[in-house]
Amino acid sequence: METLLTTYQDAEKKKVAVGHFNVSDLSALMGVVAAARDLRVPVVIGCSEGERAFLGDKQIYALVASFRDENGIPLHLNADHTHTLEAAIAAAKAGFDSIVFDLSALPIEENIRKTKQAVEVLKGINPSILVEGEIGDIGTGSHIHEIAPDLIDGLTTPEQAKQFVEATGVDILAPAVGNMHGMSLSMIQGRTKKHLEIERIAEIKRATGALITLHGGSGTDDNDFVKAIDAGVNIIHINTELRAVWRRSLDEALLDQPREVIPYKILPVVVDATRRLARSRLKLFNRL
């Protein structure tokens, strides 16, 4: 099985992006894995601190490892949005391939100092683990916002990005480039889309040469995704879209089978819905 770094480097050479999908239960995980298997493309499974608290670090690692054995596709596991060194260490010891050490809410000097420390500690546990740092403001959590927040003042500058990457030694950078966690009601309804600062992405790529993650990808205009990949984005996170499909398909399955109590007769609808969503995104990111 190829390493996560190899997967990202291969994507950069091909001018494609690796899809990253957060999961909170087995049905969503099954759907995402099925989509990657359908298309024979790599995929990263993400679990934030909250998702890991629900699933368990060791438990989600074991589940993902079992799918790796069965499917033979590059399937990797990322500890998404980890805000404490303690939680990051737990994920590293559990066997995660990468960790997003997110202290973006702190002043940049403190973010740099603590992220540098985290890189040193985590690489000491596993030298091949990838550590991602984040700067700028893209909001928090995969929420449905009544109105999208204005995050224009929190965009990452190329100068900040260069300073951060060089000072911390992170393998991957997550900048604020017009992306936003969560979606607004109008995005959920398909009336509006997120738009990215494409030239800023290109400037950050030129300044750092780092692998770049686009967090908060849900609800983004498809053309902006393609332009962002061309500008240097290597990994794209999708969470809220998947959660919305998960919830909608579950509601529909329960309405269609009001007297059914057997989970394995209800949840295949959810697996298929999440598979179709993940498949559509993976096709776009891989230019298929």
Coordinates of C-alpha atoms in Angstrom, one line a residue:
M1 CA 0.0 0.0 0.0
E2 CA 1.4 3.4 -1.0
T3 CA 2.0 6.0 1.7
L4 CA -0.1 9.0 2.0
L5 CA 2.8 11.2 1.0
T6 CA 3.2 9.2 -2.2
T7 CA -0.5 9.5 -2.9
Y8 CA -0.3 13.3 -2.5
Q9 CA 2.9 13.6 -4.6
D10 CA 1.3 11.5 -7.3
A11 CA -1.8 13.7 -7.3
E12 CA 0.4 16.8 -7.7
K13 CA 2.2 15.3 -10.7
K14 CA -1.1 14.5 -12.3
K15 CA -2.7 17.9 -11.6
V16 CA -5.6 16.2 -9.7
A17 CA -6.7 16.5 -6.0
V18 CA -7.2 13.7 -3.4
G19 CA -10.7 13.7 -2.0
H20 CA -11.0 13.8 1.8
F21 CA -14.4 12.9 3.4
N22 CA -15.2 13.0 7.1
V23 CA -17.3 10.1 8.5
S24 CA -19.1 9.6 11.8
D25 CA -20.5 6.1 11.3
L26 CA -20.1 2.9 9.3
S27 CA -22.7 3.7 6.7
A28 CA -20.9 6.9 5.6
L29 CA -17.5 5.1 5.6
M30 CA -18.9 2.2 3.5
G31 CA -20.3 4.8 1.0
V32 CA -17.1 6.7 0.6
V33 CA -15.0 3.5 0.2
A34 CA -17.4 2.1 -2.4
A35 CA -17.1 5.3 -4.4
A36 CA -13.3 5.1 -4.3
R37 CA -13.5 1.5 -5.3
D38 CA -15.8 2.2 -8.2
L39 CA -13.4 4.8 -9.6
R40 CA -10.2 3.1 -8.5
V41 CA -8.9 6.4 -7.0
P42 CA -7.2 7.2 -3.7
V43 CA -9.3 8.6 -0.9
V44 CA -8.7 9.9 2.6
I45 CA -11.1 9.2 5.5
G46 CA -11.2 12.1 8.0
C47 CA -12.2 12.1 11.6
S48 CA -12.2 15.3 13.6
E49 CA -11.8 15.4 17.4
G50 CA -15.5 15.2 17.9
E51 CA -15.9 12.3 15.4
R52 CA -13.0 10.5 17.0
A53 CA -14.5 10.9 20.5
F54 CA -17.7 9.2 19.2
L55 CA -16.0 6.5 17.1
G56 CA -12.8 5.9 19.1
D57 CA -9.3 6.4 17.7
K58 CA -8.4 2.7 17.6
Q59 CA -11.8 1.6 16.4
I60 CA -11.9 3.9 13.3
Y61 CA -8.3 2.9 12.6
A62 CA -9.3 -0.8 12.6
L63 CA -12.3 -0.2 10.4
V64 CA -10.2 1.7 7.8
A65 CA -7.5 -0.9 7.9
S66 CA -10.0 -3.7 7.2
F67 CA -11.2 -1.8 4.1
R68 CA -7.7 -1.4 2.9
D69 CA -7.2 -5.1 3.1
E70 CA -10.4 -5.8 1.2
N71 CA -10.3 -3.2 -1.6
G72 CA -6.7 -2.8 -2.5
I73 CA -7.1 1.0 -3.2
P74 CA -5.0 3.7 -1.6
L75 CA -7.2 4.4 1.5
H76 CA -5.7 6.7 4.2
L77 CA -6.8 8.0 7.6
N78 CA -6.5 11.6 8.8
A79 CA -7.1 13.0 12.2
D80 CA -8.9 16.2 11.1
H81 CA -9.0 19.5 13.1
T82 CA -7.1 18.4 16.2
H83 CA -6.7 21.3 18.6
T84 CA -4.6 19.8 21.4
L85 CA -1.3 18.0 21.5
E86 CA -2.8 15.3 23.7
A87 CA -5.4 14.4 21.1
A88 CA -2.8 14.6 18.3
I89 CA -0.5 12.2 20.2
A90 CA -3.4 9.8 20.7
A91 CA -4.2 9.7 17.0
A92 CA -0.5 9.2 16.1
K93 CA -0.2 6.3 18.5
A94 CA -3.4 4.8 17.1
G95 CA -1.8 4.7 13.6
F96 CA -3.3 7.6 11.7
D97 CA -1.5 8.5 8.5
S98 CA -1.8 12.3 9.1
I99 CA -2.9 14.9 11.6
V100 CA -4.3 18.3 11.1
F101 CA -3.0 20.3 14.0
D102 CA -5.3 23.3 14.0
L103 CA -4.4 26.2 16.1
S104 CA -5.6 28.8 13.6
A105 CA -7.7 30.6 16.2
L106 CA -4.5 31.6 18.0
P107 CA -2.3 34.6 17.1
I108 CA 0.0 33.5 14.3
E109 CA 3.2 33.7 16.5
E110 CA 1.7 31.3 19.1
N111 CA 0.3 29.1 16.3
I112 CA 3.8 28.8 14.8
R113 CA 5.4 28.0 18.2
K114 CA 3.0 25.3 19.2
T115 CA 2.7 23.8 15.8
K116 CA 6.5 23.5 15.5
Q117 CA 6.4 21.7 18.8
A118 CA 3.7 19.4 17.7
V119 CA 5.6 18.5 14.5
E120 CA 8.6 17.5 16.5
V121 CA 6.6 15.4 19.0
L122 CA 4.5 13.6 16.3
K123 CA 7.4 12.9 14.1
G124 CA 9.1 11.4 17.1
I125 CA 6.3 8.9 17.4
N126 CA 6.1 8.2 13.7
P127 CA 8.6 9.8 11.4
S128 CA 6.4 9.1 8.3
I129 CA 3.3 10.7 9.7
L130 CA 2.2 13.9 7.9
V131 CA 1.4 17.0 9.9
E132 CA -0.8 19.7 8.6
G133 CA -1.1 23.2 10.0
E134 CA -3.7 25.9 9.4
I135 CA -3.6 29.7 9.2
G136 CA -6.4 32.2 8.5
D137 CA -10.1 32.1 9.2
I138 CA -12.4 29.6 7.5
G139 CA -14.9 29.4 10.4
T140 CA -15.5 26.4 12.6
G141 CA -17.6 23.2 12.3
S142 CA -19.8 21.7 9.6
H143 CA -22.8 23.7 10.5
I144 CA -25.8 24.9 8.4
H145 CA -25.6 28.7 8.6
E146 CA -28.7 30.8 8.0
I147 CA -26.4 33.4 6.3
A148 CA -22.8 32.7 5.4
P149 CA -20.3 34.5 7.6
D150 CA -18.0 37.1 6.1
L151 CA -14.5 35.8 6.4
I152 CA -12.8 38.2 4.0
D153 CA -10.6 39.7 6.8
G154 CA -9.2 36.3 7.7
L155 CA -7.7 35.3 4.3
T156 CA -4.1 34.0 4.4
T157 CA -1.4 36.0 2.8
P158 CA 1.5 34.5 0.8
E159 CA 3.9 36.1 3.3
Q160 CA 2.1 34.5 6.3
A161 CA 2.0 31.1 4.5
K162 CA 5.8 31.2 3.7
Q163 CA 6.7 32.2 7.3
F164 CA 4.4 29.5 8.8
V165 CA 5.6 26.6 6.6
E166 CA 9.3 27.5 7.0
A167 CA 9.1 28.0 10.8
T168 CA 7.0 25.0 11.7
G169 CA 8.2 22.3 9.3
V170 CA 4.6 21.2 8.5
D171 CA 4.1 18.8 5.6
I172 CA 0.8 20.3 4.5
L173 CA -0.7 23.8 4.7
A174 CA -4.4 24.6 5.1
P175 CA -4.9 28.3 4.2
A176 CA -8.0 30.5 4.1
V177 CA -8.6 31.3 0.5
G178 CA -12.3 32.0 0.3
N179 CA -13.3 28.6 1.6
M180 CA -15.6 28.2 4.6
H181 CA -16.6 25.4 7.0
G182 CA -20.2 24.5 6.8
M183 CA -22.8 25.7 4.3
S184 CA -25.5 28.4 4.2
L185 CA -29.1 27.5 3.7
S186 CA -29.0 28.9 0.2
M187 CA -26.0 26.6 -0.6
I188 CA -27.9 23.6 0.8
Q189 CA -30.8 24.6 -1.5
G190 CA -28.5 24.9 -4.5
R191 CA -29.2 28.7 -5.0
T192 CA -25.7 29.9 -4.3
K193 CA -22.1 28.5 -4.3
K194 CA -18.9 29.3 -2.6
H195 CA -16.2 31.0 -4.7
L196 CA -12.5 30.8 -4.1
E197 CA -9.6 33.3 -4.3
I198 CA -7.8 31.4 -7.1
E199 CA -4.9 33.8 -7.6
R200 CA -4.3 33.8 -3.9
I201 CA -4.0 30.0 -4.0
A202 CA -1.5 30.3 -6.8
E203 CA 0.5 33.0 -4.9
I204 CA 0.6 30.8 -1.7
K205 CA 1.7 27.8 -3.7
R206 CA 4.5 29.8 -5.3
A207 CA 5.6 31.2 -2.0
T208 CA 5.7 27.9 -0.1
G209 CA 5.9 25.0 -2.5
A210 CA 3.9 23.1 0.0
L211 CA 1.1 20.6 -0.4
I212 CA -2.1 22.6 0.1
T213 CA -5.4 21.4 1.5
L214 CA -8.7 23.1 0.8
H215 CA -10.9 22.8 3.9
G216 CA -14.6 23.6 3.9
G217 CA -15.1 22.5 0.3
S218 CA -18.8 21.7 0.6
G219 CA -20.9 23.9 -1.6
T220 CA -18.1 25.2 -3.7
D221 CA -18.6 26.0 -7.4
D222 CA -17.3 23.1 -9.5
N223 CA -15.4 25.4 -11.8
D224 CA -13.7 26.9 -8.8
F225 CA -12.6 23.4 -7.7
V226 CA -11.0 22.8 -11.1
K227 CA -9.2 26.2 -11.0
A228 CA -8.1 25.7 -7.5
I229 CA -6.5 22.3 -8.4
D230 CA -4.7 24.0 -11.3
A231 CA -3.5 26.7 -8.9
G232 CA -2.0 24.2 -6.5
V233 CA -4.6 22.6 -4.3
N234 CA -3.8 18.9 -3.6
I235 CA -6.4 17.8 -1.1
I236 CA -10.1 18.8 -0.9
H237 CA -12.2 18.3 2.2
I238 CA -15.9 17.5 1.9
N239 CA -17.9 17.1 5.1
T240 CA -21.2 19.1 5.3
E241 CA -22.4 17.9 1.9
L242 CA -21.9 14.3 3.0
R243 CA -23.6 14.9 6.3
A244 CA -26.6 16.6 4.6
V245 CA -27.0 13.6 2.2
W246 CA -26.6 11.2 5.1
R247 CA -29.4 12.9 7.0
R248 CA -31.7 13.3 4.0
S249 CA -31.3 9.7 2.9
L250 CA -31.9 8.4 6.4
D251 CA -35.0 10.5 6.8
E252 CA -36.3 9.2 3.5
A253 CA -35.5 5.6 4.4
L254 CA -37.4 5.9 7.7
L255 CA -40.4 7.5 6.0
D256 CA -40.5 4.8 3.4
Q257 CA -40.3 2.0 6.0
P258 CA -42.1 3.4 9.1
R259 CA -42.5 0.0 10.7
E260 CA -39.0 -1.3 10.0
V261 CA -36.6 -1.7 13.0
I262 CA -33.8 -3.7 11.4
P263 CA -30.8 -1.4 10.8
Y264 CA -29.4 -3.4 7.9
K265 CA -32.6 -3.1 6.0
I266 CA -32.8 0.7 6.5
L267 CA -29.1 1.8 6.2
P268 CA -28.3 0.5 2.6
V269 CA -30.2 3.6 1.3
V270 CA -27.8 5.8 3.3
V271 CA -24.7 3.9 2.0
D272 CA -25.9 4.3 -1.6
A273 CA -26.6 8.0 -1.1
T274 CA -23.2 8.7 0.4
R275 CA -21.5 6.6 -2.3
R276 CA -23.2 8.7 -5.0
L277 CA -22.2 12.0 -3.4
A278 CA -18.6 10.9 -2.8
R279 CA -18.4 9.4 -6.3
S280 CA -19.5 12.7 -8.0
R281 CA -16.9 14.6 -6.0
L282 CA -14.1 12.1 -6.7
K283 CA -14.8 12.2 -10.4
L284 CA -14.5 16.0 -10.4
F285 CA -11.3 16.1 -8.3
N286 CA -9.7 13.4 -10.5
R287 CA -10.9 14.8 -13.8
L288 CA -12.7 11.6 -14.8

